Amino acid sequence: MKLSTADVDYVAKLARLDVTDAEKEKFTAQLNDILGYIDKLNELDTTGVAPMTHAIAVTNAFREDRVVESLGTQAAVANAPDPRGEFFRVPKVIE
Amino acid sequence: MDFETVIGLEVHAQLTTETKIFCTCSTTFGGAPNSHACPVCLGMPGVLPVLNKKVVEYAMKMALATNCTINPQNVFARKNYFYPDLPKGYQISQYAYPIAEHGYIWIEAGDEKKKIGITRIHMEEDAGKLIHDENNPSSYVDLNRTGVPLIEIVSEPDIRSPEEAAEYLKRLHEILVYLEICDGNMEEGSFRCDANVSIRPRGRKEFGTRTELKNMNSFRNVQRALEYEVKRQQYRVENGETIVQETRLWDDAQGVTNPMRSKEEAHDYRYFPDPDLVPVVIDADWVARIQSEMPELPLNMRERFVAEYGIPAYDAGVLTSDKALALYYEEVVRRCGQPKIASNWVMGDVLKYLNEDKRSIRECPISPVALSDMIALIEKGTISGKMAKELVEDMYKTGKPPQEIISEKGMVQITDEGQLAQTITAIIEANPAQVAQYRAGKDKIFGFFVGQVMKATGGKANPQLVNDLLKKALAG
């Protein structure tokens, strides 16, 4: 599978990244190298092997339903670039 | 042209756990903005979400109640998109491996029962709340709701009319509330519904192009929005126009649906398994344990009320429309042993007063004990049915037990034959014309005499005794 600069452009847009034309060329080449390397795995016959979603064998890591005190409003908004009173302020977005 | 409507519904139900799905923050509604937030639900880098076990168990309950298969292994996935109510840049949901699939519930469609398929149930986190500034190009973000547990219940496209859609939602809502896993409050957004709707010429197999409807916050609005949308689609098709696949918002005030202003490009969520959350494995023992904790479900209760108490299906439907009401009714029956009489009082007077005051049965001033005592007093003949009507109103207003009100008001039924006979003699003497008519064969005038006796005794006379004595006296 070969990625084009259009694919890189699309992924960059989804990730809200600004990339220059030169970077697009560079990333296209780099991403194709990575995908080519990973593609090596396709040479393995995985017939009858169930797909895995995680690299570790742990399952069922749970927490009991008990409340622990939260940070508090002031601490919660303290690190925001634009806090306003008890809120985070953001540019208006209506979908 | 004769069209068939095809509807599928997606319901989001907020679960009534104490804490959020992946952190220990409280889920309580209405706290100060951003007061229920921690590094996990704020999306700080380097934090580790840990799954609330109760969320899994609540989802299992819903899966069992809707006849779903619980998957032995389910996996959380990241749904990637940018929006300010979602600080991480992705929502943790389930995608390829949901907790449950392939279920169904029964609904009433006309006089028949109809099976509506459930495609899947999955667990996910809720997003925060945005408050838009009216005057400035700003929005304010409150992340208290971020991370509150939801289950999404997706139906098959088995629903064929807006009425069926409303009926399906009511049944689903009822199940969630009976299971005590969701408070069902639609105004506060604890139970939300999106609808997919399309039309096709009757008899055709292929589905038409569908639209997705959002922003309907009551059963009635879901039905109204679907009715409008079906008409809109039919009008377009009949006029040779095409249906555009899009999301439309219901405008309650105007009674129409409008296309949502969407971003220039289609969503591409790039789902992938969340590496922070390990798979959930559910074995048969766990399922059996949840099964053993399941309460009786509304459909079963409805059928049992008809079979066990011999009350009409209509009564059973009304009484089980609210779990608290059903339990109230059962308590009254258990104490007084009169299912139909109990049903008449609960559905008649008790519900009438509650509805007038917009109160729920939980706030009813008449306890099941008081109501069953009152029914017993009628059975014993201490009070008449007519007096009971008055009594129940006083019981509702004051919250006092019936015996107390009866002695306060001197509401005891007159069952003394001698006293009643005197009253009757006086009435017969005072109304010779009517007596003559009665004796001439005008039976209908009997009611007049009963009325006179009741008037004279302030409604306290035992009606059966009055009938007997009057008949004897009038026969002369």
Coordinates of C-alpha atoms in Angstrom, one line a residue, chain B residues 427-440 442 445 448-449:
Chain B
I427 CA -90.6 11.1 53.9
I428 CA -93.5 9.0 52.8
E429 CA -95.9 11.2 54.8
A430 CA -94.5 14.3 53.3
N431 CA -94.7 13.1 49.6
P432 CA -98.1 11.5 49.1
A433 CA -98.3 12.3 45.4
Q434 CA -95.0 10.4 44.7
V435 CA -96.2 7.5 46.9
A436 CA -99.3 7.3 44.8
Q437 CA -97.4 7.2 41.6
Y438 CA -95.1 4.5 42.8
R439 CA -98.0 2.4 44.0
A440 CA -99.6 2.9 40.6
K442 CA -94.1 3.9 38.3
I445 CA -89.7 7.1 41.2
F448 CA -86.5 9.8 44.3
F449 CA -87.2 8.3 47.7

